[in-house]
Coordinates of C-alpha atoms in Angstrom, one line a residue:
M1 CA -5.4 -43.9 27.1
M2 CA -7.6 -40.8 27.4
V3 CA -11.4 -40.5 27.2
I4 CA -13.3 -37.3 27.1
S5 CA -16.6 -37.0 28.9
R6 CA -19.8 -36.0 27.2
A7 CA -19.5 -32.6 28.7
T8 CA -16.6 -31.8 26.4
E9 CA -18.6 -30.7 23.4
T10 CA -20.5 -28.1 25.4
A11 CA -17.3 -26.8 26.9
E12 CA -15.5 -26.6 23.6
R13 CA -18.3 -24.6 22.0
D14 CA -18.3 -21.7 24.4
I15 CA -15.4 -21.1 26.7
A16 CA -16.3 -17.6 28.0
P17 CA -13.5 -15.1 28.1
T18 CA -12.4 -14.2 31.6
R19 CA -9.3 -12.8 33.4
L20 CA -9.1 -15.9 35.5
P21 CA -7.2 -19.1 34.5
V22 CA -8.6 -22.5 33.8
V23 CA -8.8 -24.8 36.9
V24 CA -7.1 -28.2 36.6
I25 CA -7.9 -31.0 39.1
P26 CA -6.0 -34.3 38.8
A27 CA -8.0 -37.0 40.6
Y28 CA -7.3 -40.6 41.6
Q29 CA -9.8 -42.3 43.8
P30 CA -11.2 -39.0 44.9
P31 CA -13.6 -38.7 47.9
G32 CA -17.2 -37.8 47.3
N33 CA -16.7 -34.2 48.4
L34 CA -15.0 -33.5 45.1
I35 CA -18.6 -32.8 43.8
G36 CA -19.0 -30.1 46.4
I37 CA -15.5 -28.7 45.8
V38 CA -16.2 -28.3 42.1
A39 CA -19.7 -26.7 42.8
E40 CA -18.0 -24.1 45.0
L41 CA -15.3 -23.3 42.5
L42 CA -18.1 -22.7 39.9
H43 CA -19.3 -19.7 42.0
E44 CA -16.3 -17.9 40.5
P45 CA -16.0 -17.0 36.8
Y46 CA -13.4 -19.6 35.9
P47 CA -13.7 -20.2 32.1
L48 CA -13.3 -24.0 32.5
I49 CA -12.6 -26.7 35.1
V50 CA -10.7 -29.7 33.7
I51 CA -10.8 -32.8 35.9
V52 CA -8.6 -35.8 35.0
N53 CA -9.8 -39.2 36.2
D54 CA -6.4 -40.9 36.5
G55 CA -7.6 -44.5 36.3
S56 CA -9.9 -44.5 39.4
S57 CA -11.8 -47.6 40.1
I58 CA -15.3 -48.2 38.8
D59 CA -16.9 -47.4 42.2
R60 CA -15.8 -43.8 41.8
S61 CA -17.6 -43.4 38.5
W62 CA -20.6 -41.7 40.1
I63 CA -18.4 -38.9 41.3
F64 CA -17.0 -38.2 37.8
D65 CA -20.4 -38.6 36.2
A66 CA -21.9 -36.0 38.6
V67 CA -19.2 -33.3 38.0
S68 CA -19.2 -33.9 34.2
R69 CA -22.9 -32.8 34.2
M70 CA -21.9 -29.4 35.6
E71 CA -21.6 -26.4 33.4
R72 CA -18.1 -25.4 32.4
V73 CA -16.6 -28.8 33.5
V74 CA -14.8 -31.3 31.4
V75 CA -13.7 -34.7 32.6
L76 CA -10.8 -36.5 30.9
S77 CA -10.1 -40.1 31.8
H78 CA -7.0 -42.4 31.8
A79 CA -7.7 -46.1 31.3
V80 CA -5.2 -46.9 34.0
N81 CA -3.4 -44.9 36.8
L82 CA -0.6 -43.0 35.1
G83 CA 0.5 -40.7 38.0
K84 CA -0.3 -37.2 39.1
G85 CA 2.3 -35.7 36.7
Q86 CA 0.8 -37.4 33.7
A87 CA -2.7 -36.4 34.8
L88 CA -1.5 -32.8 34.9
K89 CA 0.1 -33.0 31.5
T90 CA -3.1 -34.5 30.0
A91 CA -5.0 -31.5 31.3
F92 CA -2.4 -29.0 30.1
N93 CA -2.5 -30.5 26.6
Y94 CA -6.3 -30.2 26.6
V95 CA -6.2 -26.6 27.7
L96 CA -3.6 -25.6 25.1
L97 CA -5.7 -27.1 22.4
N98 CA -9.2 -26.0 23.6
A99 CA -8.6 -22.8 25.5
P100 CA -5.6 -21.2 23.7
S101 CA -6.4 -17.7 24.9
T102 CA -6.3 -18.5 28.6
I103 CA -3.7 -16.8 30.8
G104 CA -2.8 -20.2 32.2
V105 CA -4.1 -22.8 34.7
V106 CA -4.5 -23.1 38.4
T107 CA -3.9 -26.7 39.7
V108 CA -6.0 -27.9 42.7
D109 CA -5.8 -31.2 44.6
A110 CA -8.9 -33.3 44.6
D111 CA -8.9 -34.2 48.3
G112 CA -10.3 -30.9 49.6
Q113 CA -7.1 -29.6 51.1
H114 CA -7.4 -26.3 49.3
L115 CA -10.0 -23.8 50.2
P116 CA -11.9 -22.2 47.3
K117 CA -11.0 -18.7 48.6
D118 CA -7.3 -19.7 48.4
V119 CA -7.7 -21.1 44.9
L120 CA -9.1 -17.7 43.9
R121 CA -6.3 -15.9 45.5
V122 CA -3.7 -17.9 43.6
A123 CA -5.8 -17.5 40.4
E124 CA -5.9 -13.7 40.9
A125 CA -2.2 -13.6 41.5
L126 CA -1.6 -15.3 38.2
A127 CA -4.0 -12.8 36.5
E128 CA -1.9 -10.0 38.0
T129 CA 1.4 -11.4 36.9
P130 CA 0.7 -13.8 34.0
E131 CA 4.4 -14.4 33.4
S132 CA 5.0 -15.7 37.0
L133 CA 4.6 -19.2 38.5
C134 CA 2.4 -18.6 41.5
L135 CA 2.6 -21.1 44.4
G136 CA 0.0 -21.4 47.1
T137 CA 2.4 -21.7 50.1
R138 CA 0.9 -23.7 52.9
E139 CA 1.1 -22.6 56.6
F140 CA 2.6 -25.6 58.4
E141 CA 0.7 -25.0 61.6
G142 CA -1.8 -26.8 63.8
G143 CA -2.7 -30.3 62.8
V144 CA -0.3 -30.8 60.0
P145 CA 0.8 -34.4 59.8
L146 CA 4.4 -34.9 61.0
R147 CA 5.5 -36.6 57.7
S148 CA 4.3 -33.5 55.8
R149 CA 6.2 -31.1 58.1
I150 CA 9.4 -33.1 57.9
G151 CA 9.1 -33.9 54.2
N152 CA 8.6 -30.3 53.2
A153 CA 11.4 -29.0 55.5
V154 CA 14.0 -31.4 54.1
T155 CA 13.0 -30.9 50.5
R156 CA 12.9 -27.1 51.0
Q157 CA 16.5 -27.1 52.3
V158 CA 17.8 -29.5 49.7
F159 CA 16.1 -27.6 46.9
R160 CA 17.6 -24.3 48.1
F161 CA 21.1 -25.7 48.1
F162 CA 21.0 -27.5 44.8
V163 CA 18.8 -25.2 42.8
G164 CA 19.6 -21.9 44.6
Q165 CA 15.9 -20.9 44.9
P166 CA 14.6 -20.3 48.5
L167 CA 10.9 -21.5 48.6
A168 CA 8.8 -22.0 51.6
D169 CA 6.7 -24.9 50.2
T170 CA 8.2 -27.1 47.4
Q171 CA 5.4 -29.7 47.5
T172 CA 2.3 -27.6 47.2
G173 CA -0.3 -28.7 44.7
L174 CA -2.0 -25.3 44.4
R175 CA -0.2 -23.5 41.7
G176 CA -0.9 -20.8 39.1
I177 CA 1.0 -21.7 35.9
P178 CA 1.4 -19.3 33.0
A179 CA 0.1 -20.5 29.6
R180 CA 3.5 -20.0 28.0
F181 CA 5.0 -22.4 30.5
L182 CA 2.6 -25.3 29.8
K183 CA 4.3 -26.3 26.6
K184 CA 7.6 -26.7 28.3
L185 CA 6.1 -28.7 31.0
L186 CA 4.6 -31.2 28.5
R187 CA 8.2 -32.1 27.6
V188 CA 9.1 -33.0 31.2
Q189 CA 9.5 -36.8 31.4
A190 CA 8.4 -37.2 35.0
T191 CA 4.8 -38.7 35.5
G192 CA 4.4 -39.0 39.3
Y193 CA 4.6 -36.7 42.2
E194 CA 8.2 -35.8 41.2
F195 CA 6.7 -33.8 38.3
E196 CA 5.8 -31.0 40.5
L197 CA 9.4 -30.7 41.8
E198 CA 10.7 -30.9 38.2
M199 CA 8.4 -28.0 37.4
L200 CA 10.0 -25.8 40.1
I201 CA 13.5 -26.8 38.9
L202 CA 12.7 -25.9 35.3
A203 CA 11.1 -22.6 36.3
S204 CA 14.2 -21.7 38.3
R205 CA 16.5 -22.8 35.5
I206 CA 14.9 -20.6 32.9
G207 CA 14.7 -17.6 35.2
M208 CA 11.0 -17.5 35.7
N209 CA 9.7 -15.3 38.5
I210 CA 8.1 -17.4 41.3
R211 CA 5.5 -15.8 43.6
E212 CA 4.4 -17.3 46.9
I213 CA 0.9 -16.7 48.2
S214 CA 0.2 -17.8 51.7
I215 CA -2.7 -20.3 52.0
R216 CA -4.4 -22.5 54.6
T217 CA -4.4 -26.2 54.2
I218 CA -7.0 -28.5 55.6
Y219 CA -5.7 -31.9 56.6
E220 CA -7.9 -34.8 57.3
K221 CA -7.0 -37.0 60.3
H222 CA -4.3 -39.4 59.2
N223 CA -4.6 -38.0 55.7
P224 CA -6.6 -41.0 54.5
T225 CA -7.3 -39.8 51.0
S226 CA -3.7 -39.0 50.2
H227 CA -2.1 -41.4 47.7
F228 CA 1.5 -40.1 48.4
N229 CA 3.7 -43.0 49.4
P230 CA 6.1 -41.5 51.9
I231 CA 8.9 -43.9 51.0
L232 CA 8.6 -44.7 47.3
D233 CA 7.4 -41.2 46.2
S234 CA 9.9 -39.4 48.4
M235 CA 12.7 -41.5 46.7
K236 CA 11.4 -40.4 43.3
I237 CA 11.4 -36.8 44.4
Y238 CA 14.9 -36.9 45.8
F239 CA 16.1 -38.7 42.7
V240 CA 15.5 -35.4 40.9
F241 CA 18.3 -33.9 43.0
I242 CA 20.6 -36.8 42.4
R243 CA 20.6 -35.8 38.7
F244 CA 22.1 -32.5 39.7
V245 CA 25.1 -34.0 41.4
S246 CA 25.7 -37.2 39.3
A247 CA 28.1 -35.5 37.0
S248 CA 30.1 -34.0 39.8
L249 CA 30.2 -37.4 41.6
A250 CA 31.4 -39.1 38.4
S251 CA 34.1 -36.4 38.0
F252 CA 35.1 -37.0 41.6
F253 CA 35.7 -40.7 41.0
I254 CA 37.6 -40.0 37.8
D255 CA 39.8 -37.5 39.6
T256 CA 40.4 -39.8 42.5
T257 CA 41.2 -42.8 40.2
V258 CA 43.7 -40.8 38.0
F259 CA 45.2 -39.2 41.2
S260 CA 45.8 -42.6 42.8
I261 CA 47.4 -44.1 39.7
S262 CA 49.6 -41.1 39.1
L263 CA 50.6 -41.0 42.8
F264 CA 51.4 -44.7 42.7
L265 CA 53.7 -44.2 39.6
T266 CA 55.3 -40.9 40.6
G267 CA 55.0 -40.5 44.3
Q268 CA 54.3 -36.7 43.7
I269 CA 51.1 -35.4 45.3
F270 CA 50.9 -32.1 43.4
L271 CA 51.7 -33.6 40.0
S272 CA 49.1 -36.3 40.6
M273 CA 46.5 -33.7 41.5
V274 CA 47.2 -31.7 38.3
V275 CA 46.9 -34.7 36.1
G276 CA 43.7 -35.9 37.8
R277 CA 42.2 -32.4 37.6
I278 CA 42.9 -32.0 33.9
V279 CA 41.2 -35.3 33.1
S280 CA 38.2 -35.0 35.4
G281 CA 37.9 -31.2 34.9
T282 CA 37.4 -31.7 31.2
F283 CA 34.7 -34.3 31.7
N284 CA 33.0 -32.3 34.5
F285 CA 32.9 -29.0 32.6
L286 CA 31.2 -30.6 29.6
S287 CA 28.7 -32.7 31.5
V288 CA 27.8 -30.0 34.0
K289 CA 27.3 -27.4 31.3
V290 CA 25.1 -29.6 29.1
M291 CA 23.4 -32.0 31.5
V292 CA 23.2 -30.3 34.9
F293 CA 22.8 -26.6 34.3
Q294 CA 21.9 -26.8 30.6
S295 CA 23.7 -23.5 30.1
R296 CA 23.7 -21.7 26.7
G297 CA 26.1 -19.1 27.8
N298 CA 29.4 -18.0 26.1
I299 CA 31.5 -21.2 26.2
L300 CA 34.8 -19.2 26.2
L301 CA 33.8 -17.0 29.2
E302 CA 32.5 -20.1 31.1
T303 CA 35.7 -22.0 30.3
V304 CA 37.8 -19.2 31.7
K305 CA 35.7 -18.9 34.9
Y306 CA 35.7 -22.7 35.3
I307 CA 39.5 -23.1 34.9
S308 CA 40.0 -20.3 37.4
L309 CA 37.7 -22.2 39.9
V310 CA 39.5 -25.5 39.2
V311 CA 42.9 -23.9 39.8
A312 CA 41.8 -22.2 43.0
L313 CA 40.1 -25.3 44.4
M314 CA 43.1 -27.5 43.4
L315 CA 45.5 -25.2 45.4
I316 CA 43.1 -25.2 48.4
S317 CA 42.8 -29.0 48.1
Y318 CA 46.5 -29.4 47.9
G319 CA 47.0 -27.4 51.1
L320 CA 44.4 -29.5 52.9
I321 CA 45.9 -32.8 51.7
K322 CA 49.5 -31.7 52.7
S323 CA 48.2 -30.6 56.1
L324 CA 46.3 -33.8 56.7
V325 CA 49.3 -35.9 55.6
V326 CA 52.1 -33.9 57.4
F327 CA 50.3 -32.8 60.6
G328 CA 47.5 -35.4 60.8
G329 CA 49.5 -38.4 59.7
I330 CA 46.7 -39.5 57.4
N331 CA 47.2 -41.6 54.3
P332 CA 47.4 -39.5 51.1
Y333 CA 44.6 -41.4 49.5
A334 CA 42.3 -40.9 52.5
A335 CA 43.4 -37.2 52.8
K336 CA 42.4 -36.7 49.1
I337 CA 38.9 -38.0 49.7
L338 CA 38.4 -35.9 52.8
A339 CA 39.7 -32.7 51.2
E340 CA 37.6 -33.2 48.0
T341 CA 34.5 -34.1 49.9
T342 CA 34.9 -30.9 51.9
L343 CA 35.2 -28.8 48.8
F344 CA 32.5 -30.5 46.8
F345 CA 29.6 -28.4 48.1
A346 CA 31.5 -25.2 47.7
S347 CA 32.4 -26.2 44.1
F348 CA 28.8 -26.9 43.2
S349 CA 27.5 -23.7 44.7
I350 CA 30.0 -21.6 42.9
Q351 CA 29.3 -23.3 39.6
R352 CA 25.6 -22.9 40.0
S353 CA 25.7 -19.2 41.0
F354 CA 28.7 -17.7 39.2
I355 CA 29.7 -19.9 36.2
F356 CA 26.7 -21.5 34.6
Q357 CA 24.1 -18.8 35.2
S358 CA 23.6 -17.5 31.7
D359 CA 20.7 -19.9 31.0
M360 CA 19.1 -19.0 34.3
N361 CA 18.6 -15.4 33.0
R362 CA 17.3 -16.4 29.6
P363 CA 13.7 -15.4 29.0
Y364 CA 11.5 -18.5 28.7

């Protein structure tokens, strides 16, 4: 699926040592100004520029031919369009094999939205802190498309809640990525735009420092060269977050089902809550520890903290349910759903921040 241009042999023979990272540019149906972008980037001493032609049509061949003839440029090609994430991983794999001494890579979009001086700023930030993930944080001012403003604002808030990492720009394509992190990223299954969000989640999970460098972003009118589908690709991005709550939602339904059966058989709200919580709590603890937070912390300590949380939330939930039933005249089953929904977000935040945090602090 991958073809290497004729410039590869020259690049492999002599990748000059430099403090700057390798530049990676994923490109699908790029505009002609990609040639000028690459020429400007070559004014700086980047050791190598790796461009991935992600299955572009034959009428764009002249663009890739032109850049492949430039010094310090390698063009890799996919036979078909595999997605931005896969294009990045193809470049990462090439860099690890052919420039093993590099401090990392700086990724740049092919549509001209990143100024060369900002690319250099992010590259220098990575050189200063080679163990940090450096993000070129866009200034959402001026003529920024409304869909970009709204999309980033929503993703930023959702990311902060579920991951616990406050970031100003979760969708930026200008990133300085440490070399040691590249191998982990090759194992990420995502292949489309959601790959970049998975990168941030993984970085947060393993406790990597994330730096934000303010940059300008140049938007074309109506953003014609963007291949981001606002509906389909947004769904893929937010599906990443669904993974974080799927285990808790499954536990909620198990808990509600067991509670309902027990309440029907015994008529006792508190007893039914205890039985439901024991069954669902066991499932939730194991699935959240392994699947969601992927914690490698002390299981005994985490179990004690988790049981304490379950007991505390159960007592609060019981108080809410009794209040809704006695004072609000609400059906116990409906009261159960209302109470648990109210406590769900608090439960997730506490688990993320105080119970399953050992893996977050583990050096990558």
